GROMACS .gro file of C-alpha atoms in nm:
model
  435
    1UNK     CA    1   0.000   0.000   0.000
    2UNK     CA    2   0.299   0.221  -0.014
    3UNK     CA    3   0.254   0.372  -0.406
    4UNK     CA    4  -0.102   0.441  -0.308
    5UNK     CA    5  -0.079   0.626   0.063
    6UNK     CA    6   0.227   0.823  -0.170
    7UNK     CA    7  -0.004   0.929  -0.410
    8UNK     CA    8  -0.332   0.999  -0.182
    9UNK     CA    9  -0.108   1.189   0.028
   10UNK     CA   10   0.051   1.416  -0.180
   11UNK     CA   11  -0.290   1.479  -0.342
   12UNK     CA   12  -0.431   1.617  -0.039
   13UNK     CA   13  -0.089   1.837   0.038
   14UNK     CA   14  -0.128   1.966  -0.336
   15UNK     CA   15  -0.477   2.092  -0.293
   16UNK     CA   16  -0.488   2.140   0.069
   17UNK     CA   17  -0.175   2.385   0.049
   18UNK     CA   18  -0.327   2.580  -0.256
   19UNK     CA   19  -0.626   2.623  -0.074
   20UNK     CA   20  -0.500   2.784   0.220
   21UNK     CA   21  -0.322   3.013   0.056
   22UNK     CA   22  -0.612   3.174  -0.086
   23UNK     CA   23  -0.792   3.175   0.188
   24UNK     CA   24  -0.521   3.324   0.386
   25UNK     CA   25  -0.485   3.044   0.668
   26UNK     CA   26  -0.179   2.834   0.824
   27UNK     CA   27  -0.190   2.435   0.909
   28UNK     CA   28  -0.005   2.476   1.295
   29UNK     CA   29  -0.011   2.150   1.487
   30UNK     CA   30  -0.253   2.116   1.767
   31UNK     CA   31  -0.062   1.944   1.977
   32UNK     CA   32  -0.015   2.182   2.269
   33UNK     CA   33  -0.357   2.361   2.176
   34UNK     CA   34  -0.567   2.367   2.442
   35UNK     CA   35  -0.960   2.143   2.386
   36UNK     CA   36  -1.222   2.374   2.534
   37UNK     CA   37  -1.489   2.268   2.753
   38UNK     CA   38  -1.829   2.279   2.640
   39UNK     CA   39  -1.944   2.577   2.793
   40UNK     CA   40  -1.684   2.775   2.620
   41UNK     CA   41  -1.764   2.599   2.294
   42UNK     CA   42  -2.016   2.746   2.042
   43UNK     CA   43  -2.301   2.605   1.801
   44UNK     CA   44  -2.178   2.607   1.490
   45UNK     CA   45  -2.407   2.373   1.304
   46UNK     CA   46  -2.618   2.648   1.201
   47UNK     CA   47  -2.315   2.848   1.073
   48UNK     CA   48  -2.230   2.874   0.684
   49UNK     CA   49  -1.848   2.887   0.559
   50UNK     CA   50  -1.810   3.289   0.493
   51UNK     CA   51  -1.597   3.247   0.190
   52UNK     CA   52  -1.544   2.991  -0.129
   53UNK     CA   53  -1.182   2.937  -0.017
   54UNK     CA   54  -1.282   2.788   0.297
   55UNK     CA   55  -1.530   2.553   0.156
   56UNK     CA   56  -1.255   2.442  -0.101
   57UNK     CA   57  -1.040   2.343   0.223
   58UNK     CA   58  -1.315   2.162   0.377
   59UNK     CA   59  -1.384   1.970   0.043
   60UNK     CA   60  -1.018   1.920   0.020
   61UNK     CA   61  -1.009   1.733   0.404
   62UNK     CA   62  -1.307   1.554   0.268
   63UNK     CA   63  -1.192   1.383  -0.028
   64UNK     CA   64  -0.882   1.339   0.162
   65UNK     CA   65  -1.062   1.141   0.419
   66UNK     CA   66  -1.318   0.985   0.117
   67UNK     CA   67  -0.975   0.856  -0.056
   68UNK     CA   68  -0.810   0.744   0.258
   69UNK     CA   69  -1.108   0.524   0.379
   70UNK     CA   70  -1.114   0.372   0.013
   71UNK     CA   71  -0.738   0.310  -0.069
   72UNK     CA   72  -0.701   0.149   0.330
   73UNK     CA   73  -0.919  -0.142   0.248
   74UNK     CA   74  -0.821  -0.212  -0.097
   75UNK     CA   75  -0.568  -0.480  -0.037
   76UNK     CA   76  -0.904  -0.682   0.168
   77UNK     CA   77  -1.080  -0.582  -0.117
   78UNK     CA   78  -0.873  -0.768  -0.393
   79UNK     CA   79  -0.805  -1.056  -0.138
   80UNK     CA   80  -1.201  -1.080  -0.145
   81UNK     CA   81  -1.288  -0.976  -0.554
   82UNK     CA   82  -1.519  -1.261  -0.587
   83UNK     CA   83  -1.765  -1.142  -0.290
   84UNK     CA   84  -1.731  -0.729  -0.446
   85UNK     CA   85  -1.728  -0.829  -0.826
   86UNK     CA   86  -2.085  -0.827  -0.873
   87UNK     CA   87  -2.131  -0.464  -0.723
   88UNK     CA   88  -1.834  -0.299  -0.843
   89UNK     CA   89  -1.892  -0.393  -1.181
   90UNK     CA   90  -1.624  -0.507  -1.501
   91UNK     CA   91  -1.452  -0.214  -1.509
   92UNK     CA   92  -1.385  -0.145  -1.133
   93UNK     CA   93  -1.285  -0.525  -1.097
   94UNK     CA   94  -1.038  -0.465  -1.385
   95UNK     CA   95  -0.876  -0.164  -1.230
   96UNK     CA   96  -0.838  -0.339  -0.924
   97UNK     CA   97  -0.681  -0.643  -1.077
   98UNK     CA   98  -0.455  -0.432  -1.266
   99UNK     CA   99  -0.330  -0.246  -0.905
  100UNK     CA  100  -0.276  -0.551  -0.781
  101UNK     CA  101   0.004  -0.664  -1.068
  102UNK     CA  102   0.105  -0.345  -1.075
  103UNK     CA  103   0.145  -0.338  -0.676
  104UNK     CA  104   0.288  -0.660  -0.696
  105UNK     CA  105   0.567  -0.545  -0.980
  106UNK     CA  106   0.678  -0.255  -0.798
  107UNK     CA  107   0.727  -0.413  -0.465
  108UNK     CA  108   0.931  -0.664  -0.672
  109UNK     CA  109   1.140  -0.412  -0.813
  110UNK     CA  110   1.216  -0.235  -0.471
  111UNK     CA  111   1.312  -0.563  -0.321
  112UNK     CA  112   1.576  -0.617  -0.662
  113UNK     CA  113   1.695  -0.277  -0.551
  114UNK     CA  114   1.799  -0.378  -0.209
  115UNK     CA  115   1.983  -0.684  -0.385
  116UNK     CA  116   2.219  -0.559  -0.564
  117UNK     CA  117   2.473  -0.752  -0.774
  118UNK     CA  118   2.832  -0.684  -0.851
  119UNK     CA  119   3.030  -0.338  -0.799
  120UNK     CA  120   3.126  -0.274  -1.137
  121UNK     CA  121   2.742  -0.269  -1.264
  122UNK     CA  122   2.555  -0.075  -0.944
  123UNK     CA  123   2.562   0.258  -1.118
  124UNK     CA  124   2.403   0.121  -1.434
  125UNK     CA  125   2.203  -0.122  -1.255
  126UNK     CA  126   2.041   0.155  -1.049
  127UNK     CA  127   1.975   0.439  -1.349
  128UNK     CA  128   1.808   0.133  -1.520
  129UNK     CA  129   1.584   0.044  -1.202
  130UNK     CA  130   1.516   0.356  -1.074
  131UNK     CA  131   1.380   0.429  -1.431
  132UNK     CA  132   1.168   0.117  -1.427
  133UNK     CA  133   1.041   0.187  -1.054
  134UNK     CA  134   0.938   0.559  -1.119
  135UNK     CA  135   0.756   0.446  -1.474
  136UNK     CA  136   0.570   0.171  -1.263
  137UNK     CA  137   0.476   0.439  -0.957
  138UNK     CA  138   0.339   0.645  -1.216
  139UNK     CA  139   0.120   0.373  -1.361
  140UNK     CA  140   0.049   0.292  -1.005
  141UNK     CA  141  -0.136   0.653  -0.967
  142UNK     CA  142  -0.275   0.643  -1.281
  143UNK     CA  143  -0.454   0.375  -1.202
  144UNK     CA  144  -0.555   0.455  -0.847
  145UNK     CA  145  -0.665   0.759  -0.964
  146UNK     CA  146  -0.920   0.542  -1.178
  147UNK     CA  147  -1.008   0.329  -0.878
  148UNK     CA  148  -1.125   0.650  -0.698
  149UNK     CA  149  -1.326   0.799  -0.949
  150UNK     CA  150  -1.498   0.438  -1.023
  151UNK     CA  151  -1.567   0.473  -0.641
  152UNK     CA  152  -1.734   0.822  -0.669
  153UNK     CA  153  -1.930   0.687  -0.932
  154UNK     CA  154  -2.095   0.384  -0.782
  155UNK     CA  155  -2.205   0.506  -0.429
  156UNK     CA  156  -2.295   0.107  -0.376
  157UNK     CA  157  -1.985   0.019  -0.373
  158UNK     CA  158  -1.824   0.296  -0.197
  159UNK     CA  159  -2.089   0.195   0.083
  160UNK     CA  160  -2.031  -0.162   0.074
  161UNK     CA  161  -1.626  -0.118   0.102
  162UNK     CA  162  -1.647   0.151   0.437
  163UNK     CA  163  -1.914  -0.145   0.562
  164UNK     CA  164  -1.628  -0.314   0.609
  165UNK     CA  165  -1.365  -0.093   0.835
  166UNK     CA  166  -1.360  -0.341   1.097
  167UNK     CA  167  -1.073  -0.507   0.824
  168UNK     CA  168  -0.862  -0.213   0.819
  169UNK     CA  169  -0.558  -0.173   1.015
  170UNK     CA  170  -0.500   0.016   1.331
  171UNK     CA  171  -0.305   0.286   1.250
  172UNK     CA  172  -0.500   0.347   0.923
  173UNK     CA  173  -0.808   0.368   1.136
  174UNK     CA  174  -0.564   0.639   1.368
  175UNK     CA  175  -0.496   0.797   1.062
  176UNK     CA  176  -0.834   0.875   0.935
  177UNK     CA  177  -0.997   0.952   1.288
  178UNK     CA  178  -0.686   1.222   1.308
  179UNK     CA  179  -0.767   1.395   1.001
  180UNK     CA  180  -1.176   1.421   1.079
  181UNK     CA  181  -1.049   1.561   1.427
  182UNK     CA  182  -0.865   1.827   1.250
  183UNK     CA  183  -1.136   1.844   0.975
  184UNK     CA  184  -1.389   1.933   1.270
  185UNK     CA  185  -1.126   2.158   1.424
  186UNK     CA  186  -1.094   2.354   1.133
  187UNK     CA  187  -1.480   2.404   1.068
  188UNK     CA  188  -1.474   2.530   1.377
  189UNK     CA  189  -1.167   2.740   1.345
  190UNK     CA  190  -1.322   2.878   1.009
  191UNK     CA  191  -1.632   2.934   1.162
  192UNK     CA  192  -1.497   3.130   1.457
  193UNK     CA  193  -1.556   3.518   1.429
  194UNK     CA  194  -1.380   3.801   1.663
  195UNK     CA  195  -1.627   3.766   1.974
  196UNK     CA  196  -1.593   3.428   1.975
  197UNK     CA  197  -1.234   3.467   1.945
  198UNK     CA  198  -1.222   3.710   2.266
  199UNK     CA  199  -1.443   3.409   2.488
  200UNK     CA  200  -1.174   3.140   2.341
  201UNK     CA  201  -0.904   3.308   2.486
  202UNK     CA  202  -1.064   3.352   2.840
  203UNK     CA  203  -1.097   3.037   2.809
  204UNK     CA  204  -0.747   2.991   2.724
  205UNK     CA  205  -0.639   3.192   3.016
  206UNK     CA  206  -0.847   2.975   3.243
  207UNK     CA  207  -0.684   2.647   3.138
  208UNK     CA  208  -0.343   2.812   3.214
  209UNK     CA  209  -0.462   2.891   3.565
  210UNK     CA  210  -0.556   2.540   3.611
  211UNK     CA  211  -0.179   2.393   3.450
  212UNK     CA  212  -0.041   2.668   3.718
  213UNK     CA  213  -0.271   2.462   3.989
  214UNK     CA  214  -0.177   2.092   3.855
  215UNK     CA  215   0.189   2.211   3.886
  216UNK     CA  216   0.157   2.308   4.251
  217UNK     CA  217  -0.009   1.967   4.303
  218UNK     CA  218   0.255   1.745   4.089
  219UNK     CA  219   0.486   1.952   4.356
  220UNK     CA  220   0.313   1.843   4.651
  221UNK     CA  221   0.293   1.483   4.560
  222UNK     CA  222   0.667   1.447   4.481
  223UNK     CA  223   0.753   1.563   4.832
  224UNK     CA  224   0.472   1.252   4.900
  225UNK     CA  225   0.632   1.045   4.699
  226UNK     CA  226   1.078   1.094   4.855
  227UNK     CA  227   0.852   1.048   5.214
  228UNK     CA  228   0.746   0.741   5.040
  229UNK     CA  229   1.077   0.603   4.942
  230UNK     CA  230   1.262   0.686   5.293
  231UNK     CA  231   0.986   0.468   5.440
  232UNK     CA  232   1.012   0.205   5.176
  233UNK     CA  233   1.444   0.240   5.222
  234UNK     CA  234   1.366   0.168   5.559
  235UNK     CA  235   1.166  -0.121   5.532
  236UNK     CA  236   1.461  -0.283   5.278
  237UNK     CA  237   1.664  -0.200   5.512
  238UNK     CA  238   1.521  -0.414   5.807
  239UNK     CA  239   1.490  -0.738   5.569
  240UNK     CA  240   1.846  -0.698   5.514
  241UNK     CA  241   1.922  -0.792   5.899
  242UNK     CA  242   1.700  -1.013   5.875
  243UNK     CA  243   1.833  -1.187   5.604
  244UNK     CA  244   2.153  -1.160   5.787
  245UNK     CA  245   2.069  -1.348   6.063
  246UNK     CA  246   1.904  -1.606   5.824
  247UNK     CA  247   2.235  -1.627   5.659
  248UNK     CA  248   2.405  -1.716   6.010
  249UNK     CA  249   2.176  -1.974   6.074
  250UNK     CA  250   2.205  -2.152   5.735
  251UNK     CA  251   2.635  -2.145   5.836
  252UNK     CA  252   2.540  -2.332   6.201
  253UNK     CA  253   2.325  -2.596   5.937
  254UNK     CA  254   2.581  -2.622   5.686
  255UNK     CA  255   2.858  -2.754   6.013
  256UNK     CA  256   2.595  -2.979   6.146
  257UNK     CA  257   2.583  -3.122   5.811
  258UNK     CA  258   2.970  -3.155   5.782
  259UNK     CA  259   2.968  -3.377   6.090
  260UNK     CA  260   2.698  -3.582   5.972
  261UNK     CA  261   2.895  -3.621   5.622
  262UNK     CA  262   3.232  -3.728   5.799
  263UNK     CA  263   3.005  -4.025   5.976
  264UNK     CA  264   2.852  -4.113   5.646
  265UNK     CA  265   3.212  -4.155   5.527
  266UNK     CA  266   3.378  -4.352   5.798
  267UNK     CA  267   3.035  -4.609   5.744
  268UNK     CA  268   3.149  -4.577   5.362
  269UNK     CA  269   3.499  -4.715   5.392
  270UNK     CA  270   3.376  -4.985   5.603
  271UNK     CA  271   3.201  -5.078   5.341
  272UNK     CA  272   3.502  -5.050   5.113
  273UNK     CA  273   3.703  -5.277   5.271
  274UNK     CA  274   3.414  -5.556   5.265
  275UNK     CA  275   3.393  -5.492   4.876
  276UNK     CA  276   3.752  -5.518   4.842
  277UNK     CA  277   3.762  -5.877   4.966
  278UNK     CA  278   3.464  -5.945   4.794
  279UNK     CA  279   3.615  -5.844   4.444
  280UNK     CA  280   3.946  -6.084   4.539
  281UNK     CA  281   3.742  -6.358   4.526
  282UNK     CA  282   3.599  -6.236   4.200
  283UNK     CA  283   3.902  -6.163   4.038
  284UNK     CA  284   4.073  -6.532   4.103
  285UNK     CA  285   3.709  -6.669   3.944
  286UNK     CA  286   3.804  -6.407   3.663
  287UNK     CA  287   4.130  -6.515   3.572
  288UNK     CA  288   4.048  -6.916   3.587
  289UNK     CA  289   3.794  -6.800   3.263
  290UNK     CA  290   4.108  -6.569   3.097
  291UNK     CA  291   4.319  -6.920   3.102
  292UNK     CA  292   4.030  -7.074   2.874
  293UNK     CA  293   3.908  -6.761   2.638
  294UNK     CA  294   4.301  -6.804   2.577
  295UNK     CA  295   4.287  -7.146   2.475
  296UNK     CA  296   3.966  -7.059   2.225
  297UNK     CA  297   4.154  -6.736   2.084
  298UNK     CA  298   4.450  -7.013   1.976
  299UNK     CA  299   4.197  -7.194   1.769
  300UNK     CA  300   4.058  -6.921   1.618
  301UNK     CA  301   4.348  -6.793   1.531
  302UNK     CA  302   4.432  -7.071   1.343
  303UNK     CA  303   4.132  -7.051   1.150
  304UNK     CA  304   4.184  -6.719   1.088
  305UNK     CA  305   4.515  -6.750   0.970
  306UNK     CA  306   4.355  -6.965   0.672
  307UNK     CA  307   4.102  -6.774   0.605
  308UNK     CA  308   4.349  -6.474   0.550
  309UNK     CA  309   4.548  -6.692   0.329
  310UNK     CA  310   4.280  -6.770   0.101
  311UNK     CA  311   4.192  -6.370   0.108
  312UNK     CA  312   4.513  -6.247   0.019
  313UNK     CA  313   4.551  -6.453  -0.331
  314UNK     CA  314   4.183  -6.284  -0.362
  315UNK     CA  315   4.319  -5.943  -0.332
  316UNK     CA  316   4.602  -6.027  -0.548
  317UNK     CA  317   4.385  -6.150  -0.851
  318UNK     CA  318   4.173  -5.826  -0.773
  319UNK     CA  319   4.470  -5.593  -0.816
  320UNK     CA  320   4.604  -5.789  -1.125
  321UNK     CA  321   4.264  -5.728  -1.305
  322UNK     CA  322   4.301  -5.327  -1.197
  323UNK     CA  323   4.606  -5.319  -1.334
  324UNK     CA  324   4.485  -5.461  -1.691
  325UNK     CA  325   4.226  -5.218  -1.686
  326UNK     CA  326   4.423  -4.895  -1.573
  327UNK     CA  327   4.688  -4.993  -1.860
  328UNK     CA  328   4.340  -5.023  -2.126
  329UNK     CA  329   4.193  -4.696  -1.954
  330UNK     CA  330   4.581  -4.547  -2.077
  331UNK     CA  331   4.593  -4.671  -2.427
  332UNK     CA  332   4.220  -4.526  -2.472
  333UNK     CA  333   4.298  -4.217  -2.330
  334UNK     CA  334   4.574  -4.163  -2.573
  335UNK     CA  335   4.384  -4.247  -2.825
  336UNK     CA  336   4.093  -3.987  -2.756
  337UNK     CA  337   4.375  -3.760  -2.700
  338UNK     CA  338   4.497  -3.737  -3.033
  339UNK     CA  339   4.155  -3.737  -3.171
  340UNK     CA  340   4.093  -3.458  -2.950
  341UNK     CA  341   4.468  -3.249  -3.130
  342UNK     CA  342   4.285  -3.408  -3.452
  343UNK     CA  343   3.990  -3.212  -3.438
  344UNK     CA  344   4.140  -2.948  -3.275
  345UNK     CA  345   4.363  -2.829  -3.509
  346UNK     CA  346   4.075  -2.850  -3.769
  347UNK     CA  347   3.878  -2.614  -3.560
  348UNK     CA  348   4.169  -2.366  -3.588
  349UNK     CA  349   4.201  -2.399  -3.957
  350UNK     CA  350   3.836  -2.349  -4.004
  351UNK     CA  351   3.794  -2.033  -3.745
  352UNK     CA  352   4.056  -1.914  -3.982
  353UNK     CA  353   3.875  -1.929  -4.277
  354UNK     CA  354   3.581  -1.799  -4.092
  355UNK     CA  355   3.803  -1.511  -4.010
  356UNK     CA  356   3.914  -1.440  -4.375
  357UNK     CA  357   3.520  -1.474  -4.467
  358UNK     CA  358   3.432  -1.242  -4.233
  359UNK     CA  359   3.713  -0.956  -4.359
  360UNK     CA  360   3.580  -1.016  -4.722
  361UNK     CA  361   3.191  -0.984  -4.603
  362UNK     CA  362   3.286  -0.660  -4.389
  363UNK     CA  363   3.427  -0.531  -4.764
  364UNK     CA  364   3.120  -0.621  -4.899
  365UNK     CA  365   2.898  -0.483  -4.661
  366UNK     CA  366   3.019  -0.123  -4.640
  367UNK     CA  367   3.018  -0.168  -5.069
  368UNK     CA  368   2.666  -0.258  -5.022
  369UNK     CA  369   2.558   0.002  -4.769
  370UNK     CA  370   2.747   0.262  -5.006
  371UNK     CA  371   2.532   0.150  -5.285
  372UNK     CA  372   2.202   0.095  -5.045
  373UNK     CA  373   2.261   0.518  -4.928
  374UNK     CA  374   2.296   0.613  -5.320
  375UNK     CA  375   1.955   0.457  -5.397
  376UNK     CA  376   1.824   0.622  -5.121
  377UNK     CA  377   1.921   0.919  -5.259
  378UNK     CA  378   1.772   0.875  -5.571
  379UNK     CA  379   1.463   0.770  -5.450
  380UNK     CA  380   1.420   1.032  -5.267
  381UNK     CA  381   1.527   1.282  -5.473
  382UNK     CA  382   1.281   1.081  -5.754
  383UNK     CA  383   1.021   1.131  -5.499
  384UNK     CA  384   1.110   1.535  -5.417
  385UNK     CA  385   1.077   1.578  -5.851
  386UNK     CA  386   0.752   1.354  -5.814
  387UNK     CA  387   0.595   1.626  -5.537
  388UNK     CA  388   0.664   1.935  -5.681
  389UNK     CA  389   0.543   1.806  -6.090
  390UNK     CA  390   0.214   1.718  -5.881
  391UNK     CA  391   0.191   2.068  -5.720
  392UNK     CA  392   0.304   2.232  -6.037
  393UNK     CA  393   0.037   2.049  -6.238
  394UNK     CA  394  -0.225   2.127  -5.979
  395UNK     CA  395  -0.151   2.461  -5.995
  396UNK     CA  396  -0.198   2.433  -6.371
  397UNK     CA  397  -0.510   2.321  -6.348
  398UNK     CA  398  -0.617   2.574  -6.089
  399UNK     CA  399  -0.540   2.847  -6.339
  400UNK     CA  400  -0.676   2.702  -6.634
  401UNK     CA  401  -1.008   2.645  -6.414
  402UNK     CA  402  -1.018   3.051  -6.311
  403UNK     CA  403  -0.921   3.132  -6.659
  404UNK     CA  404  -1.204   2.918  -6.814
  405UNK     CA  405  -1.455   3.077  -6.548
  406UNK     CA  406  -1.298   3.409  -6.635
  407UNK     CA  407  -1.384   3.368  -6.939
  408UNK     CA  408  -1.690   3.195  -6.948
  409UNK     CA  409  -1.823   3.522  -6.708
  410UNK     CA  410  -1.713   3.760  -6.993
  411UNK     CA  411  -1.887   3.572  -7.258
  412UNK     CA  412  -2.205   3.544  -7.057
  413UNK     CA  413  -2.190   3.976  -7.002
  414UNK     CA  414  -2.136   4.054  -7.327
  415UNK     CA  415  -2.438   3.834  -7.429
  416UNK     CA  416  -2.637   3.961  -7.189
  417UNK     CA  417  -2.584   4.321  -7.287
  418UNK     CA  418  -2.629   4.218  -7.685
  419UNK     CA  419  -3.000   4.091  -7.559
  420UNK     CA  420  -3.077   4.391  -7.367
  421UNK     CA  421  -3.016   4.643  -7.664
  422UNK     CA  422  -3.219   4.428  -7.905
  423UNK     CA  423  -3.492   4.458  -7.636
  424UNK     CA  424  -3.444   4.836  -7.598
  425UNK     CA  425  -3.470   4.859  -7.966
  426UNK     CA  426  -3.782   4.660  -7.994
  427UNK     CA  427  -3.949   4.856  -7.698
  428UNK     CA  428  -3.896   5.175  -7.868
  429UNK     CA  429  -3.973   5.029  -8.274
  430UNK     CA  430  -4.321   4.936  -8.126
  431UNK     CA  431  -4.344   5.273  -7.984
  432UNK     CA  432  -4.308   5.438  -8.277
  433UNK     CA  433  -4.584   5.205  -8.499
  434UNK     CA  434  -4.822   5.297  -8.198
  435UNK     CA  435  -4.749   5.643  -8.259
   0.00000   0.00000   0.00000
């Protein structure tokens, strides 16, 4: 969700700063401003906004907040497309799929950022992917931007989506319930005229009076509180005596228990002395079953000298055979070896006929681009000759049409005027007969 709080939050800077500057306000943080009680406050439902500037700020906070509540829940949105595709519609769906590859892409590419390979190839490396990362932000906002105004356009959906703010995070929640506070603090703020202004600030004045008081009392109780700690110094102070005397006690124990220990131990070698006879007795027993495990390991040692015997001319036929096949394994590898020079030195005699075919189709090719940049030459100076016989014939024909009309207007005049006489002279012949 980083591309998209980027973008929705540079937005609202953008138009929120333009805003205030024509309408002649500061954003100062209300941190150490002091909340007024309710008496002081006033009722400012029934107030209007006395200028167009501030009602451009307050639209600005809104679609701020509008965006904000949207672009939060997207990611639950397009973990949950199948339940929203019906209302949202095909093309809302396929903006949202197309954020999510998009999303996905660019996180991808900030990760390959962090992982950088070799030293010799960073700087490239990162022109080349911070290239690629800004082209994919953009698309990012281009597309988010389309998400939003799908949104404005289907109020269902925008309904069904904030329906579902229990999915949104924490601090996203924070976020938004921040920027209505300071939406509501600014209505009021805008809404505040010079009288009101005056009460505020007795107000103000009051609050001081009571941080004044809370100091005295944080005073008092820290005198309260080092009265405390002697007492409770005190009291540490006693259970260190008595652990003290707790710790004398446990010595007078601990030599109790040493005499106890030194009468456990003369019992103990008492005992010692009965186990030593004891394990005499054993040990002749012991060394009457050594005499005959010695007269078994004779016979099997026999055995086992025969059985070795028969093992040895094993491991002798063994190695013979490995040596037949290491001396075959050398007369192959010599052979492959000077297959292997063979073809080699073919390989170098051909690569240098490659070479000489290459020189001679280098020659060829800069003959055949010469040759390629001469027709192009012709052709287009063919083509230049081609344009300007076409204009110059076109404007042939554009004369000889106004030159026929010219002259076809001149021809109609004169017969007009040659038919208007021989009326005249008709008019005034019938004149005459009446006469």
């Amino acid at each position: 969700m980083t591309a998209a709080a980027s973008y929705v939050q540079k937005d609202f800077k953008d138009k929120l700063g333009n805003n205030f500057l024509q309408a002649g306000f500061l954003i100062k943080d209300n941190k150490n401003k002091p909340s007024f009680s309710n008496s002081a406050q006033l009722d400012f439902s029934k107030k209007k906004l006395p200028s167009l500037d501030t009602q451009r700020v307050l639209s600005v906070i809104e679609n701020f907040i509008f965006q904000l509540e949207v672009v939060t829940l997207i990611p639950f949105v397009i973990d949950n497309l199948d339940r929203f595709s019906a209302v949202f519609g095909d093309a809302l769906n396929g903006s949202l799929l197309e954020y999510s590859r998009l999303q996905l892409l660019y996180n991808k590419l900030l990760s390959n950022t962090d992982k950088s390979a070799s030293a010799n190839s960073v700087e490239r490396e990162t022109f080349n992917s911070s290239f690629v990362i800004k082209d994919t932000a953009s698309k990012v906002s281009d597309v988010l931007k389309r998400i939003l105004t799908l949104f404005r356009s289907n109020p269902t959906a925008t309904l069904v989506v904030k329906n579902n703010y229990k999915e949104r995070s924490n601090e996203a929640n924070n976020l938004i319930l921040s920027v209505a506070s300071i939406k509501d603090h600014l209505n009021i703020r805008l809404k505040t005229q010079m009288s009101e202004d005056v009460e505020q600030k007795v107000v103000t004045l009051n609050l001081i009076v009571r941080g004044h008081q809370c100091h005295a009392m944080i005073h008092k109780l820290e005198i309260e509180y080092n009265i405390a700690k002697k007492l409770k110094d005190d009291l540490i102070k006693q259970v260190n005596d008595r652990i003290d005397q707790l710790n004398i006690q446990i010595q007078n124990v601990q030599n109790e228990s040493d005499a106890i220990k030194n009468a456990i131990l003369l019992d103990a070698q008492n005992i010692h002395f009965v186990n030593v006879q004891e394990a005499n007795t054993t040990q002749s027993k012991l060394q009457e079953d050594i005499a005959q495990i010695k007269q078994q390991l004779q016979s099997n040692l026999k055995a086992h000298r025969e059985s070795e015997l028969f093992l040895r001319k094993r491991k002798y036929k063994i190695e013979t055979e490995v040596e037949n096949w290491i001396q075959k394994y050398d007369s192959d590898m010599t052979e492959r070896q000077e297959e292997y020079d063979k073809l080699s030195n073919e390989y170098a005699e051909e690569k240098k006929q490659l070479q000489d075919l290459e020189e001679r189709f280098s020659i060829v090719k800069l003959q055949y681009d010469s040759i390629m940049h001469k027709r192009h030459l012709i052709e287009e100076h063919r083509i230049e000759t081609e344009i300007k016989l076409r204009t110059m014939v076109k404007a042939a024909i554009l004369i000889q049409a106004f030159w026929k009309g010219y002259r076809c207007r001149k021809l109609l005049k004169a017969k007009n005027k040659k038919t208007k006489k021989k009326k005249r002279k008709g008019k005034q012949k019938g004149l005459k007969k009446i006469k």
